[in-house]
Amino acid sequence: ESPMLPVSLEHSSAQRMSSTSENEDTRQRIIACIEILLSSMYYNRLISSPRENQNLDYPFLPLHSAIRAYPLHKTMTVLFSLYREEFSFSLDPLGRNIAHAICSREIDDIHADIDIANQIPAENFLRMDNYGFIPLHLSLQNPNASYEFVKTVANRNKSSLSREVASLRDNRYSHFVPFQIATAAKCNLDIIYFLIRSHPSGVH
């Protein structure tokens, strides 16, 4: 026969279990509010139940939303820890993943953006969007992208340095390799020289 716990211990144990349950409920409510805010900011309209609106018009894209919202770096790190495992490979209606998203937005804090890029799975940097662009291609067309940022993006998956733009939707950059895009987009010479050195066989 198992010994009975003193009443005081049983009461203390029940209190701890209740407190744990209440803390988890509070955490889930906070996360639900965060998801509503993220989705509503991303779509510029109220999305009251983001996870229940999984359709082509309003997919739940918490990491895309976070990147577009420009939160503080610490907040972004927390959001990545919450959603990275489940949503790292999600695509928006343009066929773009979160690597495309960070490469095409205006860069607000170069060090924070480099840190975000380094948290994104390397395979995302070879994914083409619906226009034939991989993330490196978009970063070269981004007037805010510095040499340091472009180099970080290229080094996340070095195969991207030789990847041509696919011929989709009459894209004017069709079949361009990165250094050609950089030249056409009038990137600074440091970026162009880096791309040529990284893929010399692409220079004809």
mmCIF file of C-alpha atoms in Angstrom:
data_model
loop_
_atom_site.group_PDB
_atom_site.id
_atom_site.type_symbol
_atom_site.label_atom_id
_atom_site.label_comp_id
_atom_site.label_asym_id
_atom_site.label_seq_id
_atom_site.Cartn_x
_atom_site.Cartn_y
_atom_site.Cartn_z
ATOM 1 C CA GLU A 1 0.000 0.000 0.000
ATOM 2 C CA SER A 2 1.467 3.355 -1.064
ATOM 3 C CA PRO A 3 1.983 5.940 1.680
ATOM 4 C CA MET A 4 -0.412 8.871 1.691
ATOM 5 C CA LEU A 5 0.980 12.354 1.154
ATOM 6 C CA PRO A 6 0.401 14.874 3.923
ATOM 7 C CA VAL A 7 -2.527 17.158 3.162
ATOM 8 C CA SER A 8 -0.191 20.190 2.937
ATOM 9 C CA LEU A 9 1.932 18.498 0.258
ATOM 10 C CA GLU A 10 -1.110 17.431 -1.745
ATOM 11 C CA HIS A 11 -2.422 21.001 -1.618
ATOM 12 C CA SER A 12 0.956 22.419 -2.687
ATOM 13 C CA SER A 13 1.177 19.976 -5.600
ATOM 14 C CA ALA A 14 -2.337 20.868 -6.768
ATOM 15 C CA GLN A 15 -1.476 24.576 -6.608
ATOM 16 C CA ARG A 16 1.627 24.050 -8.749
ATOM 17 C CA MET A 17 -0.363 22.093 -11.344
ATOM 18 C CA SER A 18 -3.033 24.789 -11.440
ATOM 19 C CA SER A 19 -0.417 27.509 -11.767
ATOM 20 C CA THR A 20 1.310 25.655 -14.616
ATOM 21 C CA SER A 21 -1.996 25.241 -16.431
ATOM 22 C CA GLU A 22 -2.852 28.920 -15.996
ATOM 23 C CA ASN A 23 0.601 29.965 -17.261
ATOM 24 C CA GLU A 24 0.193 27.810 -20.358
ATOM 25 C CA ASP A 25 -3.282 29.218 -21.008
ATOM 26 C CA THR A 26 -1.885 32.750 -20.703
ATOM 27 C CA ARG A 27 0.986 31.890 -23.052
ATOM 28 C CA GLN A 28 -1.406 30.507 -25.667
ATOM 29 C CA ARG A 29 -3.601 33.616 -25.462
ATOM 30 C CA ILE A 30 -0.558 35.857 -25.949
ATOM 31 C CA ILE A 31 0.576 33.794 -28.952
ATOM 32 C CA ALA A 32 -2.935 33.989 -30.447
ATOM 33 C CA CYS A 33 -2.832 37.794 -30.124
ATOM 34 C CA ILE A 34 0.623 37.904 -31.725
ATOM 35 C CA GLU A 35 -0.621 35.829 -34.653
ATOM 36 C CA ILE A 36 -3.617 38.110 -35.185
ATOM 37 C CA LEU A 37 -1.358 41.183 -35.135
ATOM 38 C CA LEU A 38 1.218 39.658 -37.488
ATOM 39 C CA SER A 39 -1.331 38.482 -40.041
ATOM 40 C CA SER A 40 -3.383 41.667 -39.886
ATOM 41 C CA MET A 41 -0.277 43.808 -40.478
ATOM 42 C CA TYR A 42 0.847 41.570 -43.338
ATOM 43 C CA TYR A 43 -2.474 41.732 -45.197
ATOM 44 C CA ASN A 44 -3.424 45.270 -44.114
ATOM 45 C CA ARG A 45 -6.787 44.035 -42.896
ATOM 46 C CA LEU A 46 -8.101 42.272 -39.813
ATOM 47 C CA ILE A 47 -7.386 38.552 -39.812
ATOM 48 C CA SER A 48 -9.075 37.440 -36.610
ATOM 49 C CA SER A 49 -8.362 33.705 -36.931
ATOM 50 C CA PRO A 50 -5.081 33.374 -38.879
ATOM 51 C CA ARG A 51 -4.741 29.625 -38.534
ATOM 52 C CA GLU A 52 -8.289 29.094 -39.754
ATOM 53 C CA ASN A 53 -7.762 31.165 -42.913
ATOM 54 C CA GLN A 54 -5.479 28.711 -44.647
ATOM 55 C CA ASN A 55 -6.375 29.452 -48.248
ATOM 56 C CA LEU A 56 -4.651 30.888 -51.312
ATOM 57 C CA ASP A 57 -5.770 34.432 -50.500
ATOM 58 C CA TYR A 58 -4.680 34.671 -46.860
ATOM 59 C CA PRO A 59 -2.267 31.885 -45.886
ATOM 60 C CA PHE A 60 -0.854 32.001 -42.366
ATOM 61 C CA LEU A 61 2.727 33.251 -42.832
ATOM 62 C CA PRO A 62 4.030 34.299 -39.403
ATOM 63 C CA LEU A 63 7.690 34.606 -40.442
ATOM 64 C CA HIS A 64 6.927 36.519 -43.629
ATOM 65 C CA SER A 65 4.727 38.780 -41.505
ATOM 66 C CA ALA A 66 7.437 39.265 -38.895
ATOM 67 C CA ILE A 67 10.007 40.225 -41.543
ATOM 68 C CA ARG A 68 7.641 42.774 -43.058
ATOM 69 C CA ALA A 69 6.752 44.249 -39.644
ATOM 70 C CA TYR A 70 10.343 45.310 -38.772
ATOM 71 C CA PRO A 71 10.203 44.312 -35.088
ATOM 72 C CA LEU A 72 13.118 44.847 -32.751
ATOM 73 C CA HIS A 73 15.877 42.303 -33.269
ATOM 74 C CA LYS A 74 15.174 40.642 -29.912
ATOM 75 C CA THR A 75 11.498 40.310 -30.830
ATOM 76 C CA MET A 76 12.390 38.854 -34.227
ATOM 77 C CA THR A 77 14.628 36.279 -32.541
ATOM 78 C CA VAL A 78 11.736 35.209 -30.300
ATOM 79 C CA LEU A 79 9.368 34.959 -33.289
ATOM 80 C CA PHE A 80 11.865 32.821 -35.175
ATOM 81 C CA SER A 81 12.179 30.513 -32.187
ATOM 82 C CA LEU A 82 8.381 30.157 -32.111
ATOM 83 C CA TYR A 83 7.768 29.560 -35.813
ATOM 84 C CA ARG A 84 11.010 28.515 -37.526
ATOM 85 C CA GLU A 85 10.468 24.755 -37.300
ATOM 86 C CA GLU A 86 6.918 24.828 -38.700
ATOM 87 C CA PHE A 87 6.996 27.735 -41.154
ATOM 88 C CA SER A 88 10.561 28.109 -42.476
ATOM 89 C CA PHE A 89 9.594 26.713 -45.884
ATOM 90 C CA SER A 90 6.188 28.375 -46.274
ATOM 91 C CA LEU A 91 5.570 30.203 -49.555
ATOM 92 C CA ASP A 92 3.567 33.363 -50.137
ATOM 93 C CA PRO A 93 1.303 33.790 -53.215
ATOM 94 C CA LEU A 94 4.353 34.867 -55.261
ATOM 95 C CA GLY A 95 6.088 31.597 -54.445
ATOM 96 C CA ARG A 96 8.520 33.367 -52.110
ATOM 97 C CA ASN A 97 9.887 31.967 -48.877
ATOM 98 C CA ILE A 98 11.323 33.916 -45.960
ATOM 99 C CA ALA A 99 14.741 34.206 -47.629
ATOM 100 C CA HIS A 100 13.094 36.004 -50.548
ATOM 101 C CA ALA A 101 11.252 38.179 -48.022
ATOM 102 C CA ILE A 102 14.361 39.352 -46.167
ATOM 103 C CA CYS A 103 16.243 39.960 -49.445
ATOM 104 C CA SER A 104 13.537 42.092 -51.023
ATOM 105 C CA ARG A 105 12.560 44.315 -48.098
ATOM 106 C CA GLU A 106 14.160 47.642 -47.231
ATOM 107 C CA ILE A 107 17.080 46.997 -44.919
ATOM 108 C CA ASP A 108 16.639 48.811 -41.630
ATOM 109 C CA ASP A 109 19.443 47.335 -39.516
ATOM 110 C CA ILE A 110 22.196 45.594 -41.478
ATOM 111 C CA HIS A 111 23.484 43.593 -38.494
ATOM 112 C CA ALA A 112 20.002 42.394 -37.540
ATOM 113 C CA ASP A 113 19.175 41.443 -41.133
ATOM 114 C CA ILE A 114 22.413 39.486 -41.495
ATOM 115 C CA ASP A 115 21.591 37.642 -38.277
ATOM 116 C CA ILE A 116 18.104 36.817 -39.600
ATOM 117 C CA ALA A 117 19.542 35.578 -42.909
ATOM 118 C CA ASN A 118 21.875 33.284 -40.988
ATOM 119 C CA GLN A 119 18.902 31.727 -39.164
ATOM 120 C CA ILE A 120 17.122 30.769 -42.399
ATOM 121 C CA PRO A 121 17.724 27.224 -43.721
ATOM 122 C CA ALA A 122 20.345 27.183 -46.482
ATOM 123 C CA GLU A 123 18.082 25.372 -48.941
ATOM 124 C CA ASN A 124 15.687 28.327 -48.943
ATOM 125 C CA PHE A 125 18.336 30.350 -50.755
ATOM 126 C CA LEU A 126 18.052 28.170 -53.877
ATOM 127 C CA ARG A 127 14.262 28.207 -54.120
ATOM 128 C CA MET A 128 12.877 30.052 -57.161
ATOM 129 C CA ASP A 129 9.811 32.253 -56.866
ATOM 130 C CA ASN A 130 7.078 32.478 -59.501
ATOM 131 C CA TYR A 131 9.227 34.889 -61.524
ATOM 132 C CA GLY A 132 12.351 32.720 -61.600
ATOM 133 C CA PHE A 133 14.253 34.626 -58.912
ATOM 134 C CA ILE A 134 16.167 33.072 -56.046
ATOM 135 C CA PRO A 135 16.803 35.272 -52.975
ATOM 136 C CA LEU A 136 20.276 36.371 -54.159
ATOM 137 C CA HIS A 137 18.743 37.720 -57.372
ATOM 138 C CA LEU A 138 16.320 39.829 -55.338
ATOM 139 C CA SER A 139 19.027 41.149 -53.028
ATOM 140 C CA LEU A 140 20.932 42.428 -56.073
ATOM 141 C CA GLN A 141 17.869 44.389 -57.176
ATOM 142 C CA ASN A 142 17.398 45.808 -53.678
ATOM 143 C CA PRO A 143 18.916 49.316 -53.603
ATOM 144 C CA ASN A 144 19.342 49.048 -49.814
ATOM 145 C CA ALA A 145 21.364 45.834 -49.913
ATOM 146 C CA SER A 146 24.964 46.441 -48.907
ATOM 147 C CA TYR A 147 28.023 44.437 -49.902
ATOM 148 C CA GLU A 148 28.027 42.758 -46.483
ATOM 149 C CA PHE A 149 24.409 41.683 -46.822
ATOM 150 C CA VAL A 150 24.784 40.394 -50.395
ATOM 151 C CA LYS A 151 27.889 38.437 -49.406
ATOM 152 C CA THR A 152 26.010 36.877 -46.480
ATOM 153 C CA VAL A 153 23.121 35.840 -48.737
ATOM 154 C CA ALA A 154 25.492 34.370 -51.337
ATOM 155 C CA ASN A 155 27.415 32.416 -48.715
ATOM 156 C CA ARG A 156 24.272 30.886 -47.228
ATOM 157 C CA ASN A 157 24.193 28.641 -50.304
ATOM 158 C CA LYS A 158 27.163 29.075 -52.641
ATOM 159 C CA SER A 159 25.384 27.279 -55.472
ATOM 160 C CA SER A 160 23.317 30.464 -55.805
ATOM 161 C CA LEU A 161 26.356 32.302 -57.203
ATOM 162 C CA SER A 162 26.025 30.485 -60.536
ATOM 163 C CA ARG A 163 22.241 30.188 -60.656
ATOM 164 C CA GLU A 164 20.544 31.800 -63.649
ATOM 165 C CA VAL A 165 17.200 33.542 -63.483
ATOM 166 C CA ALA A 166 14.619 31.136 -64.879
ATOM 167 C CA SER A 167 12.722 32.188 -67.978
ATOM 168 C CA LEU A 168 9.300 32.800 -66.458
ATOM 169 C CA ARG A 169 6.627 35.432 -67.105
ATOM 170 C CA ASP A 170 8.687 37.412 -69.638
ATOM 171 C CA ASN A 171 11.221 38.263 -66.965
ATOM 172 C CA ARG A 172 13.673 40.821 -68.374
ATOM 173 C CA TYR A 173 16.460 39.193 -66.358
ATOM 174 C CA SER A 174 15.838 35.727 -67.857
ATOM 175 C CA HIS A 175 19.054 33.671 -68.012
ATOM 176 C CA PHE A 176 21.069 36.362 -66.194
ATOM 177 C CA VAL A 177 23.544 35.072 -63.618
ATOM 178 C CA PRO A 178 24.067 37.122 -60.443
ATOM 179 C CA PHE A 179 26.929 39.339 -61.625
ATOM 180 C CA GLN A 180 24.905 40.283 -64.721
ATOM 181 C CA ILE A 181 21.942 41.249 -62.557
ATOM 182 C CA ALA A 182 24.261 43.295 -60.337
ATOM 183 C CA THR A 183 25.645 45.113 -63.361
ATOM 184 C CA ALA A 184 22.196 45.795 -64.820
ATOM 185 C CA ALA A 185 20.892 46.956 -61.432
ATOM 186 C CA LYS A 186 23.928 49.254 -60.989
ATOM 187 C CA CYS A 187 25.128 47.664 -57.774
ATOM 188 C CA ASN A 188 28.324 49.039 -56.309
ATOM 189 C CA LEU A 189 31.615 47.729 -57.682
ATOM 190 C CA ASP A 190 32.466 45.762 -54.531
ATOM 191 C CA ILE A 191 29.377 43.622 -55.091
ATOM 192 C CA ILE A 192 30.039 43.164 -58.816
ATOM 193 C CA TYR A 193 33.705 42.205 -58.280
ATOM 194 C CA PHE A 194 32.739 39.781 -55.508
ATOM 195 C CA LEU A 195 30.229 38.041 -57.801
ATOM 196 C CA ILE A 196 32.698 37.835 -60.700
ATOM 197 C CA ARG A 197 35.434 36.403 -58.445
ATOM 198 C CA SER A 198 32.960 33.896 -57.038
ATOM 199 C CA HIS A 199 31.803 32.707 -60.472
ATOM 200 C CA PRO A 200 34.517 33.568 -63.022
ATOM 201 C CA SER A 201 33.321 30.953 -65.525
ATOM 202 C CA GLY A 202 30.112 32.946 -65.916
ATOM 203 C CA VAL A 203 32.002 35.842 -67.478
ATOM 204 C CA HIS A 204 32.027 35.459 -71.241
#
